[in-house]
PDB file of C-alpha atoms in Angstrom:
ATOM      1  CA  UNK A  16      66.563  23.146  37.654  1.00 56.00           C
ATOM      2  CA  UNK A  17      63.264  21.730  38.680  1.00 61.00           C
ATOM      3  CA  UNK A  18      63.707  18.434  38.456  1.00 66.00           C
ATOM      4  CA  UNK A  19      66.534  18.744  41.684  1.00 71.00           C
ATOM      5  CA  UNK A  20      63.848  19.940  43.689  1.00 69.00           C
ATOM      6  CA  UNK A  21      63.243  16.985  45.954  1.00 76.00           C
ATOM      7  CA  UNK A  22      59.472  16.190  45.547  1.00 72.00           C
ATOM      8  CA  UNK A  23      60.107  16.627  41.832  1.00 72.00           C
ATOM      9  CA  UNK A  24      62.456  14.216  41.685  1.00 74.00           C
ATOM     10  CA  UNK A  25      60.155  11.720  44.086  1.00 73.00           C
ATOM     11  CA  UNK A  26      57.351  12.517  41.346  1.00 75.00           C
ATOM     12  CA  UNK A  27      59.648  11.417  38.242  1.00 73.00           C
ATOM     13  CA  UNK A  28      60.850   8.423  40.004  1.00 78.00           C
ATOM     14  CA  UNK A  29      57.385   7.614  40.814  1.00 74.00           C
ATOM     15  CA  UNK A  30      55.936   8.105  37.011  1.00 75.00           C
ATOM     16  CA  UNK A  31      58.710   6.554  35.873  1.00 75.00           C
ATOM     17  CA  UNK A  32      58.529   3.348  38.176  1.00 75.00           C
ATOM     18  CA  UNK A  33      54.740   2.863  37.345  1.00 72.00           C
ATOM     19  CA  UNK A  34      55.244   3.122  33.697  1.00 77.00           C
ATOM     20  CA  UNK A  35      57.626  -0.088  34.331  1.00 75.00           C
ATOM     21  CA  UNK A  36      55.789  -1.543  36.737  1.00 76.00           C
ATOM     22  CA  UNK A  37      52.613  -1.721  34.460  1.00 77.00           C
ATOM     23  CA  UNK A  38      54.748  -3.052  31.362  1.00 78.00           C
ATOM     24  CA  UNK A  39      55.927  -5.643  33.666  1.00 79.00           C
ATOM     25  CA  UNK A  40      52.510  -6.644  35.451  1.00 77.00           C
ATOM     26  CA  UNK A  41      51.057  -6.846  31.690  1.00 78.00           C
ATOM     27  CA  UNK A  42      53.858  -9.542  30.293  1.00 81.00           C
ATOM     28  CA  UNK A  43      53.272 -11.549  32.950  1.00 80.00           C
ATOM     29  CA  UNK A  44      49.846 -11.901  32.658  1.00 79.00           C
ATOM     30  CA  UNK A  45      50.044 -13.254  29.237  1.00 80.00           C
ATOM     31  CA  UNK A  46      53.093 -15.647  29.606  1.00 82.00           C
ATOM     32  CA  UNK A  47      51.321 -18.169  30.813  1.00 82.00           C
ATOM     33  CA  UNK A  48      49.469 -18.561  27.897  1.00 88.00           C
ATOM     34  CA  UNK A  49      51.359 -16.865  25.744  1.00 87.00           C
ATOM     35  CA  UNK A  50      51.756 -20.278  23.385  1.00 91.00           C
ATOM     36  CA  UNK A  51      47.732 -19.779  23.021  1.00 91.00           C
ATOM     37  CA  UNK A  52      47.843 -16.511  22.489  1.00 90.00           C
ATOM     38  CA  UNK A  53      50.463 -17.086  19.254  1.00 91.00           C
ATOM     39  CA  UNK A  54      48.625 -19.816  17.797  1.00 93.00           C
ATOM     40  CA  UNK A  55      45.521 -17.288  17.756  1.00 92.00           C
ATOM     41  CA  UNK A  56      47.138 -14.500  16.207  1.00 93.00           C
ATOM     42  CA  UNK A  57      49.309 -16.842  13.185  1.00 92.00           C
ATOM     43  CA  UNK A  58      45.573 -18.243  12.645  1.00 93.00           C
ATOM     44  CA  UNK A  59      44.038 -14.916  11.693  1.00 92.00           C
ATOM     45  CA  UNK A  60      46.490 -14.240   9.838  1.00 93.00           C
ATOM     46  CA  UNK A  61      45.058 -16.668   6.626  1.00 93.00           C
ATOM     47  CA  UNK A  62      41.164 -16.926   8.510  1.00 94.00           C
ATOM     48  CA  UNK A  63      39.912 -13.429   7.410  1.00 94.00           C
ATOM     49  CA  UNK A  64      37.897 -11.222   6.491  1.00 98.00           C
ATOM     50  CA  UNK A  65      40.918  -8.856   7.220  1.00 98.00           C
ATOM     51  CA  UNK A  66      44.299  -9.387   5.570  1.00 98.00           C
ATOM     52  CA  UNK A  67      47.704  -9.318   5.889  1.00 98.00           C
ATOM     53  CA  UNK A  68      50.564  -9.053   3.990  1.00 97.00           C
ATOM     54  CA  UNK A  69      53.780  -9.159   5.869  1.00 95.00           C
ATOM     55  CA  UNK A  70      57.113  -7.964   3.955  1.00 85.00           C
ATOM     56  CA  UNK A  71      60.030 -10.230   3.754  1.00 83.00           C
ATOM     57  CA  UNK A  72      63.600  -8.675   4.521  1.00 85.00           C
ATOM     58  CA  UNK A  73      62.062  -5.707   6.011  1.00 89.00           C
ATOM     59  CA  UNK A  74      64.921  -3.011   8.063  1.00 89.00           C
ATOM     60  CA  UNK A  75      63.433  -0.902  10.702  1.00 90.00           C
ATOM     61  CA  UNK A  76      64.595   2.264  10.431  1.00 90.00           C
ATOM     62  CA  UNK A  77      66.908   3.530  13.069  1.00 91.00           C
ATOM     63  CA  UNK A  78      64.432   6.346  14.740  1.00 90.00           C
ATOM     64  CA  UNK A  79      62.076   3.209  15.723  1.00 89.00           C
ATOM     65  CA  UNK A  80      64.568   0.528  16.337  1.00 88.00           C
ATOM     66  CA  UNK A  81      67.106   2.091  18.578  1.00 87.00           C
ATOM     67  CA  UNK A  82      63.819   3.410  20.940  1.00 86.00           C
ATOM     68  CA  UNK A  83      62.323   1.632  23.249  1.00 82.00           C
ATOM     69  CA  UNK A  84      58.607   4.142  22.950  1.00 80.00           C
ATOM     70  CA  UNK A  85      56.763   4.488  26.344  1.00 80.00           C
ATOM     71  CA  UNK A  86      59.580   2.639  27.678  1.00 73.00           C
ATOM     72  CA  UNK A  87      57.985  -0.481  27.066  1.00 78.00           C
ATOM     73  CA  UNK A  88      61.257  -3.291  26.783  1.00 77.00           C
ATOM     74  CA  UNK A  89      61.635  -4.293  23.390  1.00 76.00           C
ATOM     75  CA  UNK A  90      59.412  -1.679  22.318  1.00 80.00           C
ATOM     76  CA  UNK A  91      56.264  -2.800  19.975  1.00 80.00           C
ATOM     77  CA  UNK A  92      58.450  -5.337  17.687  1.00 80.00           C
ATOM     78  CA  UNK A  93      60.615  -7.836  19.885  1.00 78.00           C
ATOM     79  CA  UNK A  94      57.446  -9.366  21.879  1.00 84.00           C
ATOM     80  CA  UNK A  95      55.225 -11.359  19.479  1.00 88.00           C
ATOM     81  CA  UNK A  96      52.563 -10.518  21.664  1.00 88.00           C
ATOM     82  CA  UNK A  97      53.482  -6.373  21.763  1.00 86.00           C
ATOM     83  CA  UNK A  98      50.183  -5.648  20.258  1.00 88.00           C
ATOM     84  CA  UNK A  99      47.816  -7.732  22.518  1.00 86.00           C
ATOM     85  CA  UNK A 100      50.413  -6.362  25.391  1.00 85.00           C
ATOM     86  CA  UNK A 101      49.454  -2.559  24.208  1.00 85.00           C
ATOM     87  CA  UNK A 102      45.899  -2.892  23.748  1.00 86.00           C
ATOM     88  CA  UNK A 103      45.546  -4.226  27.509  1.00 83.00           C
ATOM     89  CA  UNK A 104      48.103  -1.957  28.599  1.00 80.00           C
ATOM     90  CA  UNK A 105      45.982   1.454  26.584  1.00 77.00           C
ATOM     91  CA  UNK A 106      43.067  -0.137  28.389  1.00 74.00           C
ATOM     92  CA  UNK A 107      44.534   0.552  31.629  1.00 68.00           C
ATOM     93  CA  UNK A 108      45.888   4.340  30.744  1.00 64.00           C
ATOM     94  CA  UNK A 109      42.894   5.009  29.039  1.00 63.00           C
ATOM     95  CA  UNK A 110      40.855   4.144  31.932  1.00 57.00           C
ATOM     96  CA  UNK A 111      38.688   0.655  30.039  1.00 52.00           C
ATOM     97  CA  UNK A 112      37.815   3.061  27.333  1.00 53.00           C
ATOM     98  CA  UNK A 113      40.183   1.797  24.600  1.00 52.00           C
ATOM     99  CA  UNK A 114      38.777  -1.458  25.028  1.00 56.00           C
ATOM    100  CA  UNK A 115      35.674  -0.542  22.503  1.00 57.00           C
ATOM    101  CA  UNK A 116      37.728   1.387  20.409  1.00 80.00           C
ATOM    102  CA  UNK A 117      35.706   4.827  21.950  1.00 83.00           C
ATOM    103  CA  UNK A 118      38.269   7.543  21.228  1.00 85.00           C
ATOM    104  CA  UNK A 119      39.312   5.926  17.864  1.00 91.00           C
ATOM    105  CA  UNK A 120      35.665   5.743  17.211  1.00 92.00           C
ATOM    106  CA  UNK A 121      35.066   9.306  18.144  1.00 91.00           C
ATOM    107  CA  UNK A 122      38.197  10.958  15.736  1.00 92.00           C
ATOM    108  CA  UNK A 123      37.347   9.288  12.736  1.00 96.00           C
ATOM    109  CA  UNK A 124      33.878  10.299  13.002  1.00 94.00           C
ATOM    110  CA  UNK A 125      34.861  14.050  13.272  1.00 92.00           C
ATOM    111  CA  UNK A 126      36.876  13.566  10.290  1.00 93.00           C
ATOM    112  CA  UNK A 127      35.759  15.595   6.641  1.00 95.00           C
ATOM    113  CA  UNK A 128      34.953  13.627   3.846  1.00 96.00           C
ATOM    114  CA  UNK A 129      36.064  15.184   0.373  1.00 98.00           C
ATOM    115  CA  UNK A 130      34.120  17.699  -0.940  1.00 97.00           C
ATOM    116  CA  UNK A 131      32.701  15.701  -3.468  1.00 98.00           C
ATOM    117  CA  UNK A 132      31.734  13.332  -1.027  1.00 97.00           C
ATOM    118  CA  UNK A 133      33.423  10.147  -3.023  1.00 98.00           C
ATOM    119  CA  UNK A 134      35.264   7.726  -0.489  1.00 99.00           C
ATOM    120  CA  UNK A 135      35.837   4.338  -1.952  1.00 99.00           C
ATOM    121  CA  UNK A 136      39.619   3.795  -0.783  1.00 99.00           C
ATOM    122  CA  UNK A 137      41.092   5.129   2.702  1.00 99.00           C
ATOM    123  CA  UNK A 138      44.837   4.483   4.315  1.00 99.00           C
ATOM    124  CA  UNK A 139      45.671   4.258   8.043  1.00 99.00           C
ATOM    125  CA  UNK A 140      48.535   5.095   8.219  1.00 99.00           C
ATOM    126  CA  UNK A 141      50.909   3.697  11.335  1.00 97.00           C
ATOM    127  CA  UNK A 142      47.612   1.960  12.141  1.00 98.00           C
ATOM    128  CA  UNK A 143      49.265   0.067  15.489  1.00 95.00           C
ATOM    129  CA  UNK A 144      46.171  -2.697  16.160  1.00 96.00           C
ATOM    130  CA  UNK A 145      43.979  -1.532  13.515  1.00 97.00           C
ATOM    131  CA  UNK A 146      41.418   0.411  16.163  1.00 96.00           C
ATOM    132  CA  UNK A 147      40.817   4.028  13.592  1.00 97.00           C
ATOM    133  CA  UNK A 148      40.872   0.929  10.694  1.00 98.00           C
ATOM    134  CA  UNK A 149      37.952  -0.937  12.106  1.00 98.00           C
ATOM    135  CA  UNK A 150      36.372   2.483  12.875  1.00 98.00           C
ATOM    136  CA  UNK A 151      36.962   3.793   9.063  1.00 99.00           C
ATOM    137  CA  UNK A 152      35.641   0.607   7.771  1.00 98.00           C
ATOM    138  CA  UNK A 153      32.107   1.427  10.078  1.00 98.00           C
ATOM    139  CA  UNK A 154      32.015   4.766   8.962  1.00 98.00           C
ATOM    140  CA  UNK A 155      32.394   3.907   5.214  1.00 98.00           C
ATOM    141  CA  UNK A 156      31.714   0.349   4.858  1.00 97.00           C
ATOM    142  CA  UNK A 157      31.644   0.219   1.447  1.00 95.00           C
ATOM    143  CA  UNK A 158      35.065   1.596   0.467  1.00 98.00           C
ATOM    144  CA  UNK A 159      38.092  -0.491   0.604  1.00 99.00           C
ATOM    145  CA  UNK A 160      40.680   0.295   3.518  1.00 99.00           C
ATOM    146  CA  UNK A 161      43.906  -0.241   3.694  1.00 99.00           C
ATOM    147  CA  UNK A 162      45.904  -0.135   6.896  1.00 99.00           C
ATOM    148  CA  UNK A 163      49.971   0.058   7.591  1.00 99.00           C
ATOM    149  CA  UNK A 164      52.444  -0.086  10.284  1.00 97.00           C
ATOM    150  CA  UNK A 165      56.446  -1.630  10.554  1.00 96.00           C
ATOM    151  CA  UNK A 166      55.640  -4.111  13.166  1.00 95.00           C
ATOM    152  CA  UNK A 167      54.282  -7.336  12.604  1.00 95.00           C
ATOM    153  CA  UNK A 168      53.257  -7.961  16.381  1.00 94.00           C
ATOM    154  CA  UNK A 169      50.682  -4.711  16.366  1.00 94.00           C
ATOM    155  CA  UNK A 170      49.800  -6.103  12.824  1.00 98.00           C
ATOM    156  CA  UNK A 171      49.019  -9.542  13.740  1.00 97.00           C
ATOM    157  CA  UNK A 172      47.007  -8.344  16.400  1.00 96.00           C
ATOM    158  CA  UNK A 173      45.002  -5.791  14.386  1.00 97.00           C
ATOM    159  CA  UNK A 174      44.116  -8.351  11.609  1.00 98.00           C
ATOM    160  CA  UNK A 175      43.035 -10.563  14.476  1.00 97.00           C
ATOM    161  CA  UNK A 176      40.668  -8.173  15.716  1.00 96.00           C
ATOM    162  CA  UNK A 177      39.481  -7.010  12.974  1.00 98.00           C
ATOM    163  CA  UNK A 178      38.566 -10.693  12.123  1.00 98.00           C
ATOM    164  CA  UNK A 179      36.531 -11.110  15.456  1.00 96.00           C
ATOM    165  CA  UNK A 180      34.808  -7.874  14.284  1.00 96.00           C
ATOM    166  CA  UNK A 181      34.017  -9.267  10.667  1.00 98.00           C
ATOM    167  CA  UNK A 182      35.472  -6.069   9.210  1.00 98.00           C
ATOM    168  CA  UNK A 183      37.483  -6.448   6.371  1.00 98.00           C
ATOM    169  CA  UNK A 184      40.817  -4.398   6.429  1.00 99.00           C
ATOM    170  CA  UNK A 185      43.896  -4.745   4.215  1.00 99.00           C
ATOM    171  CA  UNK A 186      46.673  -4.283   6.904  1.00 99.00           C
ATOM    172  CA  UNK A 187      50.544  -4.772   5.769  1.00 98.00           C
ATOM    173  CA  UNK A 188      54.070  -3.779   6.843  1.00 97.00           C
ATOM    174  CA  UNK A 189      54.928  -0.856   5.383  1.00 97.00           C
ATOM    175  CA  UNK A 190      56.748   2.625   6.042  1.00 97.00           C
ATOM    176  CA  UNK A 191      54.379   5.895   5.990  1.00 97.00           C
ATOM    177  CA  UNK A 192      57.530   7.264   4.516  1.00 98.00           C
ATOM    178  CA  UNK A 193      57.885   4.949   1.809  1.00 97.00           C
ATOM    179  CA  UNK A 194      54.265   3.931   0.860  1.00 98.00           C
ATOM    180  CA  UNK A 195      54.289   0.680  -2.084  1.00 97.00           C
ATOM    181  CA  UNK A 196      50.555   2.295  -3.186  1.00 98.00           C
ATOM    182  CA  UNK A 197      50.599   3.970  -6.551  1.00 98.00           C
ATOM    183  CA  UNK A 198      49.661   7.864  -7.041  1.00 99.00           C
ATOM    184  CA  UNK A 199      46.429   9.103  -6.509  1.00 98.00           C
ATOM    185  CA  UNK A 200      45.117   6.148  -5.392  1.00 99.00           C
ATOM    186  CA  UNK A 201      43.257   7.082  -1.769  1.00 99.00           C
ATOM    187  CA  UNK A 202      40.478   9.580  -1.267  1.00 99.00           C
ATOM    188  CA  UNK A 203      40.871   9.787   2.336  1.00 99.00           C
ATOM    189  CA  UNK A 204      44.728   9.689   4.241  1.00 99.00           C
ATOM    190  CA  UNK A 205      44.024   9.075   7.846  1.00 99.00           C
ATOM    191  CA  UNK A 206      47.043   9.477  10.588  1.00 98.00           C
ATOM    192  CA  UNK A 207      46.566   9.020  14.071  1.00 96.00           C
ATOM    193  CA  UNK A 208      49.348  10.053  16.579  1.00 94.00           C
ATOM    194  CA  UNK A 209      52.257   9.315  14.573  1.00 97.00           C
ATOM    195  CA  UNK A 210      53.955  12.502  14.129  1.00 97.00           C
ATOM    196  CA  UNK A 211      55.160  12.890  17.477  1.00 95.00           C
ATOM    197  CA  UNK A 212      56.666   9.770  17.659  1.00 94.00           C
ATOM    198  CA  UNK A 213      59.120  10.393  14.598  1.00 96.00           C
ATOM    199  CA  UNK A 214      61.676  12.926  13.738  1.00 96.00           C
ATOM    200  CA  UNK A 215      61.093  16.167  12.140  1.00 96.00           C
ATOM    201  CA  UNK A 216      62.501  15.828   8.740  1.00 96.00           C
ATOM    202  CA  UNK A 217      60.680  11.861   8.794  1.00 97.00           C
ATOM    203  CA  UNK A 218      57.711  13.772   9.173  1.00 98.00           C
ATOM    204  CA  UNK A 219      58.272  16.393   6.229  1.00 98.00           C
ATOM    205  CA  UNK A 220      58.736  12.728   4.179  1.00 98.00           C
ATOM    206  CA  UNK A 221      55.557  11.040   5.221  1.00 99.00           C
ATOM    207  CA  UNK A 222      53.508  14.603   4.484  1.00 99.00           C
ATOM    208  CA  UNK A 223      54.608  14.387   0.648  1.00 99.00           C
ATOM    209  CA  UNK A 224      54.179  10.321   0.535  1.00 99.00           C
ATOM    210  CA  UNK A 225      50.381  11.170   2.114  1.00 99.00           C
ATOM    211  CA  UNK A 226      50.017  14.001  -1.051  1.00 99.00           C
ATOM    212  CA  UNK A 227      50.912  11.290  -3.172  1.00 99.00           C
ATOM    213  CA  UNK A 228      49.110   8.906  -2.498  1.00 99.00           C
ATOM    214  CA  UNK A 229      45.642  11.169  -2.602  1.00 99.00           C
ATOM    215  CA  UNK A 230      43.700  11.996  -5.543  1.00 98.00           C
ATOM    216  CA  UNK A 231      43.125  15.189  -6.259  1.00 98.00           C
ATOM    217  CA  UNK A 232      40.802  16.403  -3.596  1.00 98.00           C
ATOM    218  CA  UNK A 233      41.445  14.022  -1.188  1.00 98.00           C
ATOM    219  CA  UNK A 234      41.721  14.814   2.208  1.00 98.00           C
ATOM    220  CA  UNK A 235      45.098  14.194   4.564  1.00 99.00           C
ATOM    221  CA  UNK A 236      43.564  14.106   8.572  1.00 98.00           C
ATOM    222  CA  UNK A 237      45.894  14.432  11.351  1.00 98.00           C
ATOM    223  CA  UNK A 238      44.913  13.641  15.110  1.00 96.00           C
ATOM    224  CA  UNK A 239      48.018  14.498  16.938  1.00 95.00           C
ATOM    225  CA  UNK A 240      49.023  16.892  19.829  1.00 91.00           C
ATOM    226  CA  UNK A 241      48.860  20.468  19.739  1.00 88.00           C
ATOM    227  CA  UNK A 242      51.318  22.712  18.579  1.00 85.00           C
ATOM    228  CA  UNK A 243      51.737  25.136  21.546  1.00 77.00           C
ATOM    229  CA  UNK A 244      54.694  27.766  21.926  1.00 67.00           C
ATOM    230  CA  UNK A 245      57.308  27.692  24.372  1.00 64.00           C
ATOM    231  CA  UNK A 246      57.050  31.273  25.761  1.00 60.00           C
ATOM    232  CA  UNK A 247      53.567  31.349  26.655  1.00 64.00           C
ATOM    233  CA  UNK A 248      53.836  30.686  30.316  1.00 63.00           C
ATOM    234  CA  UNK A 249      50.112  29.435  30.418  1.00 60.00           C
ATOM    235  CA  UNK A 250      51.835  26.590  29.160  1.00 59.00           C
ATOM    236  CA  UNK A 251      54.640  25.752  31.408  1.00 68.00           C
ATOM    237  CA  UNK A 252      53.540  22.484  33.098  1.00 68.00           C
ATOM    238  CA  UNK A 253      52.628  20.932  30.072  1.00 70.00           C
ATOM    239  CA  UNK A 254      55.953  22.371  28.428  1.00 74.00           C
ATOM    240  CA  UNK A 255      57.625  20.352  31.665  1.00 74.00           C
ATOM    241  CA  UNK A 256      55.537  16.987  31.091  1.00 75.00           C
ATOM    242  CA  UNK A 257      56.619  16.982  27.146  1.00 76.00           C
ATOM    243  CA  UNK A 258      59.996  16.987  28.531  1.00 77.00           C
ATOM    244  CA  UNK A 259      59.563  14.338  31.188  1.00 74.00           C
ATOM    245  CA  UNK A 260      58.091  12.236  28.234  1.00 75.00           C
ATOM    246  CA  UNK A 261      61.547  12.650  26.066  1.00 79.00           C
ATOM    247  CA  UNK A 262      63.460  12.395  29.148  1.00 77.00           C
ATOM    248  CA  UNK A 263      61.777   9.016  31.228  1.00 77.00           C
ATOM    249  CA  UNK A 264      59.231   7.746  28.384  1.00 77.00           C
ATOM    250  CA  UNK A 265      61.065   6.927  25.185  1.00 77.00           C
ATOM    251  CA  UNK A 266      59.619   9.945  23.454  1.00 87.00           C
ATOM    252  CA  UNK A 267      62.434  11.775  22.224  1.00 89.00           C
ATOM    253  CA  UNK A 268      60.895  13.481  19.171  1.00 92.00           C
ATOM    254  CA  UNK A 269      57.605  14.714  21.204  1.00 91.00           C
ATOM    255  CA  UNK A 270      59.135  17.891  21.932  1.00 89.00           C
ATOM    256  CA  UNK A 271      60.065  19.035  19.268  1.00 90.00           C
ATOM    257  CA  UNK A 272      56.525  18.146  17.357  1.00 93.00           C
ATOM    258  CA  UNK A 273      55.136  20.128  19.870  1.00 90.00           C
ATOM    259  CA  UNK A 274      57.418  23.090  19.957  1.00 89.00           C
ATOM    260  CA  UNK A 275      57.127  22.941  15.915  1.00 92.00           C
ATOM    261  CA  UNK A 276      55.162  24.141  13.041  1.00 93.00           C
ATOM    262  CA  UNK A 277      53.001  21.113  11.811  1.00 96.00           C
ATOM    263  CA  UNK A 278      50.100  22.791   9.938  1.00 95.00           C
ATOM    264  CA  UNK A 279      53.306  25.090   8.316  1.00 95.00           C
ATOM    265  CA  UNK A 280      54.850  21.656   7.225  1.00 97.00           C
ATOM    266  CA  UNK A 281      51.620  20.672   5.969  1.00 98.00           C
ATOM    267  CA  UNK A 282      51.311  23.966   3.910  1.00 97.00           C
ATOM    268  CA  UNK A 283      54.223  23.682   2.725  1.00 97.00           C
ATOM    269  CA  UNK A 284      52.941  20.607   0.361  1.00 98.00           C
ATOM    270  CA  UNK A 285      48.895  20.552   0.435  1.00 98.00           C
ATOM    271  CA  UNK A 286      46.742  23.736  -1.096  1.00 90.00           C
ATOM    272  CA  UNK A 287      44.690  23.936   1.696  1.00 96.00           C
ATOM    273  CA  UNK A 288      44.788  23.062   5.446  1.00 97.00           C
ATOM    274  CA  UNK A 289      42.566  23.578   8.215  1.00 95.00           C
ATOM    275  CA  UNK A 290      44.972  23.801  11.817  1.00 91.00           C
ATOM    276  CA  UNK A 291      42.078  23.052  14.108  1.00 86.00           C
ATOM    277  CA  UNK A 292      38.766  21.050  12.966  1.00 88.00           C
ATOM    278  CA  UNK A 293      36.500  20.238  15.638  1.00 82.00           C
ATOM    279  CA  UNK A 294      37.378  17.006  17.089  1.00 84.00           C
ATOM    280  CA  UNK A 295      34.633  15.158  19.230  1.00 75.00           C
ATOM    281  CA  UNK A 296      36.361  13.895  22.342  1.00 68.00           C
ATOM    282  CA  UNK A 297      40.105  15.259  21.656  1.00 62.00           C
ATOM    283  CA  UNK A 298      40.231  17.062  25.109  1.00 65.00           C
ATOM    284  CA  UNK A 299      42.436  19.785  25.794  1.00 67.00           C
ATOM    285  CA  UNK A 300      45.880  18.684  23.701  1.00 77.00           C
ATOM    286  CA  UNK A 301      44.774  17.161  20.948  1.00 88.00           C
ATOM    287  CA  UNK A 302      43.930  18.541  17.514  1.00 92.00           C
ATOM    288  CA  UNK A 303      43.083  17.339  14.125  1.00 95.00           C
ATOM    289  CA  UNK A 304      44.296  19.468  11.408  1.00 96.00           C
ATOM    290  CA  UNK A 305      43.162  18.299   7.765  1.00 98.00           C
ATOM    291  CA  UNK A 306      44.750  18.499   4.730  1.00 98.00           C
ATOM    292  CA  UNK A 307      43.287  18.951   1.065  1.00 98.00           C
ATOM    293  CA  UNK A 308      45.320  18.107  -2.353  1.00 98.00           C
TER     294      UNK A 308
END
């Protein structure tokens, strides 16, 4: 009903336009150079001291191929530039404060370690261009961190920066639903706003792979949205914006992660889990909820 109201209507028109306007703006301002650009990014791939491990006959599962997220065209795996596209592109929604990595920074550094205080291996999982990687590598320098997405544009890109950095980060092409890493093998599980960009029962999967992969008393952290209910009218304008997202942003599993019971799912398969941790810089709709084995 309120989206026939006429200056709703002129608002979601105008979101909507701007969201492809920017997209658009950004592609051109790398095709001119966009043969530079590649040559760049297939160098770091062998230059190090990050890594990357790309692989072969790899299916994209249908949730992420048949969206186009954020609306961006050919969402983060057609362009071989998508990940130097979204970096520029966060940098601009962000207002120039994703260009330093600050709110990346800022989460992982509000993150538990184990009780025990051991951290010698940490996963990022659906690590996009590697900015929570570079920052787990700062904040534990000597453990050895691994880092995984499905695309091999937001890959490339992450290995390259993490190369200009001189951090080195094990990225490669993986599903945080089907993890290659062997049992117990992570202290620390690190997940940074993934679960609202995949379906419910994906996200029930990726919980158990993260239990798996953690040694007993290793820590799961999630920095995702908030779980907020639907009748608490305090709530209604975000409640409308979640649905604007689904509706005009290519986010058509947001609403229901928000509308759902994440730290329940979580329960479900970790001993312990604490819904809301204080998170430095996480503003008013995001949380970090963290998960023990």
């Amino acid at each position: 009903m309120l989206e026939r109201h006429p200056i709703v209507a002129f608002l979601n028109r105008l979101m909507r336009s701007h969201q492809e306007l920017k997209y658009r703006a950004v592609e051109v301002a790398f095709d001119d150079q966009a043969e530079v650009f590649a040559a760049a990014l297939k160098e770091a791939e062998t230059s190090g001291p990050a890594t990357l491990s790309l692989k072969e006959g790899f299916e994209y599962p249908g949730y992420y191929r048949d969206v186009e997220f954020h609306i961006k065209p050919g969402s983060y795996f057609v362009n071989e530039l998508a990940g130097l596209q979204y970096h520029y592109t966060m940098n601009l929604f962000m207002r120039r404060v994703a260009h330093a990595d600050e709110s990346n920074r800022s989460y992982v550094n509000s993150l538990p370690e184990p009780e025990d205080g051991l951290v010698e291996r940490v996963l990022d999982l659906a690590c996009s261009v590697g900015q929570s990687a570079t920052a787990l590598v700062e904040r534990w320098p000597g453990a050895e961190v691994h880092a995984v997405d499905v695309a091999p544009a937001m890959l490339r890109y992450a290995t390259l920066r993490a190369n200009g950095m001189g951090l080195p980060v094990h990225f490669s092409r993986q599903l945080a639903e089907d993890l290659e890493f062997e049992d117990g093998s992570f202290d620390v599980v690190f997940c940074y706003i993934l679960f609202h960009e995949v379906p419910q029962d994906m996200a029930r999967r990726i919980i158990r792979e993260a239990h798996r992969v953690l040694r007993p008393g290793g820590r799961f952290v999630v920095v995702d949205f908030m779980s907020r209910p639907t009748s608490d009218p305090a709530f209604t304008v975000d409640d409308y914006m979640r649905a604007w997202d689904r509706e005009f942003n290519g986010e058509p599993y947001s609403v229901a992660f928000v509308r759902g019971d994440f730290t329940g799912a979580l329960a479900e398969v970790f001993g312990s889990v604490v819904a809301d941790h204080p998170l430095e810089g996480g503003g008013s709709y995001m949380s970090m909820r963290v998960a023990t084995k």
